[in-house]
XYZ file of C-alpha atoms in Angstrom:
429
model
C 0.000 0.000 0.000
C 2.843 2.354 0.850
C 4.420 1.631 -2.505
C 1.191 2.520 -4.272
C 0.870 5.772 -2.350
C 4.477 6.730 -3.081
C 4.205 5.893 -6.790
C 4.441 8.822 -9.207
C 1.246 10.408 -10.491
C 1.857 9.135 -14.002
C 1.511 5.554 -12.700
C -1.877 6.190 -11.029
C -3.803 7.477 -14.051
C -3.363 6.967 -17.760
C -2.175 9.890 -19.808
C -4.594 11.459 -22.297
C -4.236 10.296 -25.878
C -3.250 13.173 -28.207
C -5.990 14.097 -30.665
C -4.937 13.697 -34.284
C -5.363 16.631 -36.611
C -8.498 16.898 -38.773
C -8.678 14.414 -41.604
C -7.145 11.598 -39.565
C -3.618 12.030 -40.907
C -0.752 11.706 -38.488
C 1.463 14.719 -37.953
C 4.970 14.539 -39.407
C 7.347 13.213 -36.834
C 4.594 11.329 -34.993
C 5.234 7.958 -36.577
C 4.372 9.011 -40.108
C 6.575 7.362 -42.704
C 8.824 9.314 -45.022
C 7.129 7.634 -47.973
C 3.704 8.857 -46.876
C 4.964 12.410 -46.370
C 6.506 12.435 -49.859
C 3.524 10.794 -51.542
C 0.914 13.050 -49.931
C 2.795 16.364 -49.873
C 1.050 19.664 -50.461
C -0.107 20.600 -53.974
C 1.972 23.782 -53.760
C 5.175 21.770 -53.306
C 4.303 19.662 -56.372
C 3.587 22.773 -58.438
C 6.750 24.570 -57.338
C 8.789 21.408 -57.938
C 7.558 21.334 -61.518
C 8.321 25.054 -61.986
C 11.845 24.616 -60.599
C 12.484 21.620 -62.857
C 11.309 23.533 -65.941
C 13.444 26.559 -65.066
C 16.570 24.481 -64.492
C 15.871 22.512 -67.662
C 15.590 25.792 -69.558
C 18.934 26.927 -68.183
C 20.553 23.656 -69.277
C 19.097 24.004 -72.766
C 20.267 27.616 -72.988
C 23.806 26.742 -71.884
C 24.151 23.845 -74.325
C 22.497 25.550 -77.313
C 25.061 27.240 -79.592
C 22.356 29.528 -81.041
C 21.781 31.015 -77.598
C 25.498 31.709 -77.233
C 25.555 33.406 -80.655
C 22.524 35.577 -79.870
C 23.948 36.444 -76.447
C 26.967 37.996 -78.208
C 24.815 40.908 -79.352
C 22.312 40.776 -76.465
C 22.329 44.525 -75.751
C 21.819 45.376 -79.427
C 18.827 43.014 -79.885
C 17.869 41.167 -76.656
C 14.752 39.659 -78.223
C 16.876 37.211 -80.230
C 18.418 35.742 -77.095
C 15.063 35.483 -75.325
C 13.515 33.830 -78.386
C 16.280 31.235 -78.622
C 16.007 30.474 -74.896
C 12.256 29.791 -75.068
C 12.266 28.210 -78.525
C 12.691 24.604 -77.261
C 9.731 24.963 -74.908
C 7.664 26.493 -77.722
C 8.502 23.426 -79.813
C 7.548 21.241 -76.850
C 4.107 22.861 -76.687
C 3.738 22.693 -80.465
C 4.504 18.980 -80.442
C 2.286 18.091 -77.494
C -0.768 20.369 -77.469
C -1.381 22.375 -80.631
C 0.561 22.669 -83.859
C -0.252 26.173 -85.058
C 1.731 25.532 -88.238
C -0.403 22.561 -89.279
C -1.936 22.557 -92.769
C -5.428 21.639 -91.521
C -7.339 21.057 -88.298
C -6.323 17.381 -88.168
C -2.641 18.301 -88.370
C -3.094 21.004 -85.749
C -4.823 18.674 -83.285
C -2.547 15.685 -83.921
C -0.125 16.647 -81.091
C -2.960 16.722 -78.535
C -4.225 13.331 -79.684
C -0.672 11.956 -79.450
C -0.323 13.324 -75.919
C -3.534 11.586 -74.837
C -2.346 8.351 -76.458
C 1.018 8.394 -74.721
C -0.601 9.421 -71.430
C -2.979 6.441 -71.289
C -0.524 3.745 -70.057
C 1.199 6.313 -67.818
C -2.095 7.085 -66.087
C -3.022 3.431 -65.602
C 0.410 2.392 -64.313
C 0.599 5.554 -62.195
C -2.704 4.619 -60.543
C -1.213 1.241 -59.647
C 1.772 2.896 -58.000
C -0.394 5.526 -56.268
C -2.780 2.928 -54.847
C 0.118 1.059 -53.270
C 1.524 4.342 -51.927
C -1.759 5.071 -50.139
C -1.448 1.691 -48.405
C 2.122 2.443 -47.316
C 3.773 0.220 -49.932
C 6.449 1.400 -52.354
C 5.490 -0.390 -55.567
C 8.548 -0.284 -57.849
C 7.210 -3.219 -59.837
C 4.810 -1.463 -62.224
C 7.252 -2.274 -65.043
C 7.053 -6.019 -64.464
C 3.322 -5.942 -63.789
C 2.785 -4.043 -67.044
C 4.816 -6.656 -68.922
C 2.793 -9.524 -67.461
C -0.461 -7.781 -68.291
C 0.727 -7.231 -71.861
C 1.979 -10.825 -72.049
C -1.319 -12.374 -70.974
C -3.443 -9.968 -72.996
C -1.400 -10.220 -76.186
C -1.484 -14.020 -76.174
C -5.257 -14.016 -75.824
C -5.408 -11.353 -78.516
C -3.560 -13.250 -81.248
C -3.989 -16.906 -80.217
C -7.701 -16.867 -79.391
C -10.235 -15.985 -82.065
C -13.415 -14.719 -80.438
C -16.351 -12.607 -81.618
C -16.005 -8.842 -81.829
C -16.729 -7.172 -78.486
C -16.236 -10.322 -76.430
C -12.646 -10.694 -77.594
C -11.568 -7.260 -76.308
C -13.245 -7.852 -72.955
C -11.413 -11.166 -72.557
C -8.117 -9.501 -73.502
C -8.684 -6.797 -70.867
C -9.570 -9.440 -68.277
C -6.421 -11.400 -69.159
C -4.270 -8.295 -68.677
C -5.891 -7.620 -65.309
C -5.278 -11.207 -64.211
C -1.668 -11.205 -65.418
C -0.731 -7.970 -63.696
C -2.751 -8.897 -60.606
C -0.958 -12.207 -60.206
C 2.473 -10.605 -60.556
C 1.612 -7.910 -58.020
C -0.263 -10.254 -55.697
C 2.784 -12.495 -55.332
C 4.714 -9.510 -54.010
C 1.944 -8.741 -51.526
C 1.834 -12.367 -50.400
C 5.592 -12.460 -49.802
C 5.372 -9.168 -47.922
C 2.500 -10.369 -45.720
C 3.817 -13.859 -44.997
C 7.584 -13.432 -44.835
C 8.094 -9.692 -44.344
C 10.094 -9.448 -47.576
C 10.505 -5.793 -48.490
C 8.360 -4.890 -51.477
C 11.029 -2.608 -52.980
C 13.596 -5.406 -53.280
C 11.054 -7.975 -54.422
C 9.473 -5.764 -57.084
C 12.853 -4.738 -58.484
C 13.807 -8.389 -58.856
C 10.403 -9.179 -60.367
C 10.957 -6.453 -62.964
C 14.071 -8.255 -64.177
C 12.323 -11.618 -64.155
C 9.415 -10.288 -66.211
C 11.688 -8.517 -68.713
C 13.899 -11.525 -69.406
C 10.949 -13.920 -69.407
C 9.295 -11.751 -72.084
C 12.437 -11.781 -74.229
C 12.663 -15.556 -73.906
C 9.010 -16.179 -74.764
C 9.276 -14.003 -77.871
C 11.805 -16.489 -79.242
C 9.479 -19.474 -78.775
C 7.018 -20.717 -81.427
C 4.061 -19.869 -79.198
C 4.837 -16.138 -79.251
C 7.185 -15.385 -82.156
C 5.635 -14.173 -85.403
C 5.858 -16.800 -88.137
C 8.345 -15.974 -90.868
C 10.114 -13.366 -88.745
C 13.476 -13.637 -87.037
C 12.742 -10.640 -84.823
C 11.467 -11.213 -81.270
C 7.951 -9.916 -81.914
C 4.549 -11.545 -81.690
C 1.867 -11.822 -84.373
C -0.512 -8.905 -84.707
C -3.529 -9.050 -82.440
C -6.860 -9.785 -84.097
C -8.885 -6.723 -85.064
C -11.560 -7.846 -82.587
C -8.986 -7.603 -79.756
C -8.066 -3.957 -80.411
C -9.441 -0.807 -78.820
C -11.614 1.181 -81.237
C -10.057 4.315 -82.699
C -11.611 7.498 -81.361
C -10.650 10.013 -84.052
C -10.102 7.901 -87.122
C -7.153 6.048 -88.655
C -5.008 9.194 -89.009
C -4.699 9.365 -85.207
C -3.388 6.780 -82.749
C -5.828 7.808 -79.992
C -7.963 4.832 -78.968
C -10.687 3.948 -76.495
C -8.084 2.961 -73.932
C -8.038 6.614 -72.908
C -11.746 6.392 -72.058
C -10.915 3.282 -70.021
C -8.223 5.259 -68.174
C -10.799 7.912 -67.203
C -13.231 5.264 -65.940
C -10.500 3.455 -64.005
C -9.393 6.729 -62.410
C -12.933 7.318 -61.203
C -13.083 3.722 -59.963
C -9.876 4.053 -57.940
C -11.166 7.331 -56.478
C -14.375 5.575 -55.442
C -12.493 2.682 -53.865
C -10.260 4.962 -51.813
C -12.916 7.500 -50.834
C -16.195 5.596 -50.634
C -15.504 1.919 -49.927
C -14.638 -0.024 -46.797
C -11.713 -1.669 -48.568
C -10.299 1.752 -49.447
C -10.634 2.877 -45.839
C -8.687 -0.190 -44.747
C -5.984 0.561 -47.326
C -5.612 4.125 -46.058
C -5.662 3.018 -42.423
C -2.918 0.450 -43.036
C -0.883 3.060 -44.903
C -1.237 5.616 -42.104
C -0.358 3.246 -39.246
C -0.387 -0.548 -39.701
C -0.086 -1.203 -35.965
C -3.106 0.947 -35.158
C -5.013 -0.645 -38.034
C -4.218 -4.104 -36.694
C -5.397 -3.055 -33.230
C -8.641 -1.791 -34.767
C -9.302 -5.247 -36.209
C -8.100 -4.748 -39.778
C -6.370 -7.730 -41.334
C -3.133 -6.033 -42.414
C -1.807 -9.076 -44.250
C -4.960 -9.455 -46.309
C -4.951 -5.734 -47.131
C -1.321 -5.950 -48.241
C -1.996 -8.833 -50.622
C -5.175 -7.227 -51.959
C -3.706 -3.778 -52.559
C -0.669 -5.186 -54.369
C -2.915 -7.388 -56.509
C -5.073 -4.365 -57.417
C -1.969 -2.279 -58.102
C -0.652 -5.018 -60.374
C -4.010 -5.246 -62.139
C -3.950 -1.507 -62.860
C -0.430 -1.769 -64.261
C -1.580 -4.779 -66.276
C -4.228 -2.535 -67.852
C -1.392 -0.243 -68.909
C 0.096 -3.206 -70.756
C -3.240 -3.808 -72.483
C -3.328 -0.158 -73.556
C 0.013 -0.781 -75.241
C -0.694 -4.051 -77.047
C -4.394 -3.528 -77.831
C -4.212 0.179 -78.469
C -0.893 1.699 -79.431
C 1.409 -1.086 -80.651
C -1.107 -3.806 -81.669
C 1.522 -6.519 -81.098
C 3.894 -7.657 -78.375
C 7.603 -6.838 -78.438
C 10.497 -6.719 -76.030
C 10.151 -2.949 -75.681
C 6.426 -2.939 -75.005
C 6.927 -1.474 -71.535
C 9.649 1.038 -72.526
C 10.154 3.076 -69.338
C 6.447 3.441 -68.568
C 6.593 1.491 -65.308
C 9.381 3.669 -63.935
C 7.844 6.911 -65.199
C 4.658 5.866 -63.398
C 6.468 6.306 -60.075
C 7.126 9.942 -60.923
C 3.545 10.368 -62.115
C 2.191 9.031 -58.810
C 4.536 11.242 -56.786
C 3.622 14.359 -58.756
C -0.063 13.485 -58.396
C 0.342 13.192 -54.592
C -0.904 9.591 -54.795
C -4.463 10.779 -55.418
C -6.390 9.296 -58.362
C -7.223 12.533 -60.154
C -3.885 14.089 -59.300
C -2.223 11.051 -60.876
C -4.491 11.406 -63.913
C -3.420 14.984 -64.608
C 0.217 14.198 -63.813
C 0.014 11.438 -66.406
C -1.268 13.950 -68.945
C 1.655 16.247 -68.156
C 4.239 13.516 -68.577
C 2.513 12.338 -71.717
C 2.919 15.867 -73.071
C 6.612 15.777 -72.149
C 7.128 12.504 -73.997
C 5.075 13.473 -77.054
C 6.514 16.989 -77.303
C 10.090 15.920 -76.616
C 10.322 14.344 -80.061
C 9.193 17.579 -81.718
C 11.555 19.597 -79.541
C 14.492 17.491 -80.675
C 13.502 17.614 -84.346
C 12.837 21.370 -84.506
C 15.536 22.768 -82.230
C 18.064 19.888 -82.122
C 17.683 19.883 -78.345
C 18.561 16.448 -76.910
C 15.453 14.590 -75.821
C 17.365 13.621 -72.688
C 16.552 17.102 -71.375
C 12.980 15.884 -70.894
C 14.326 13.039 -68.744
C 16.365 15.575 -66.772
C 13.223 17.615 -66.103
C 11.342 14.516 -64.958
C 14.197 13.536 -62.650
C 14.367 17.029 -61.178
C 10.638 16.925 -60.452
C 11.137 13.741 -58.446
C 14.120 15.257 -56.641
C 12.222 18.368 -55.559
C 9.063 16.479 -54.598
C 11.175 14.221 -52.378
C 12.715 17.274 -50.674
C 9.896 19.676 -49.685
C 12.138 21.640 -47.246
C 14.489 22.397 -50.159
C 11.606 23.741 -52.258
C 10.314 25.854 -49.382
C 13.805 27.219 -48.744
C 14.319 28.159 -52.413
C 11.018 30.048 -52.547
C 11.389 31.456 -49.031
C 8.206 29.886 -47.735
C 9.665 29.032 -44.334
C 8.653 26.183 -42.025
C 5.063 25.571 -41.084
C 4.121 26.822 -37.656
C 1.480 25.644 -35.245
C -0.153 27.407 -32.373
C 0.328 25.586 -29.091
C -2.341 25.627 -26.432
C -1.443 25.414 -22.759
C -3.561 22.370 -22.032
C -3.561 20.388 -25.233
C -1.604 19.244 -28.274
C -0.506 21.605 -31.064
C -3.426 23.038 -33.022
C -3.001 22.756 -36.784
C -3.403 25.803 -38.936
C -6.366 25.929 -41.392
C -4.007 25.200 -44.272
C -2.665 22.124 -42.457
C -6.179 20.963 -41.657
C -7.139 21.236 -45.325
C -3.952 19.444 -46.349
C -4.590 16.597 -43.900
C -8.153 16.238 -45.089
C -7.061 16.120 -48.726
C -4.362 13.550 -47.990
C -6.861 11.274 -46.270
């Protein structure tokens, strides 16, 4: 009894549990993962990161462009020449990705926009797969391999099975979803059962998928008859997405599918019980487990769904853009999808518009190189800089002089978030 009376006050009564900020998101430094802070950063940081990357990319283009150096020699006599040469690559980028004002007719003028939407389609779908895993606290680096498996399954059904029009395309889409879902679900299973880190596993699975694809394209089951190149037969016409603007454009109905899938992912995350479990596990798996959520099941399910979304990106390639399977079907789409998800703050519609932006970069980069002889690698530099700045919000705030965020502290309670922080937390959740 004496021991109980002499015990400190903290041992006699439990301490109050701090109240989380509005929106349910944990405050930085209170157990929140670095990945979650990067993936759900403020929209202003994403916007400023893009501006910084474009400015630095412009400086690099100006320094390496001999025409800029020539015009700078008589800058004070005619400064407009220097300014024109500095912005000329970006003007070519816009002309090649949005609107070609020098086109002979309306079709030629709108071709760049249609090409941007075409290139954006697999980026959006794969980006949604990466973003969905991010929201569940998983770093999905395996969109590349999942895309390949989706393309592999879908392409085989597309050229080896001969089904009626309408049904054939649906079966091809289902095959791509199953292929990507299996490849992603295996990663989730290994993570849930053995604790294997998803980053290491997905990187290894990317290599396995890439080399397996190259091997299969040399086998009779996949290699086109009469060809020595590692490419598959063309998919049946019934297995292809319909063209939206006619044969002179590459834009296909896969873009409509990307819009519908974006809405579907938004609904899952914002309106469904499964989406709530994903977000709860991503915010704090230990608290989610205490609340009765099966963390292992959520891990397997979210990775399977992420793989299925990336598999749809593979279908957009083989049934929409390429119309056959090749070793380069995935290009760098799976890795670019990581940047797309980061720039979109791991939200479905943010990822959608980030995919459009990166599609414009890829479509306009070709025109920029052809018109101004600017290396297309500059576009890759800009993309890399965007990732760098998004991953370092304090650096962006320091460059623009925004300063650290401050909270008002009450005498009897936890720090009170500012209205901006409350809005940010609500948007992130």
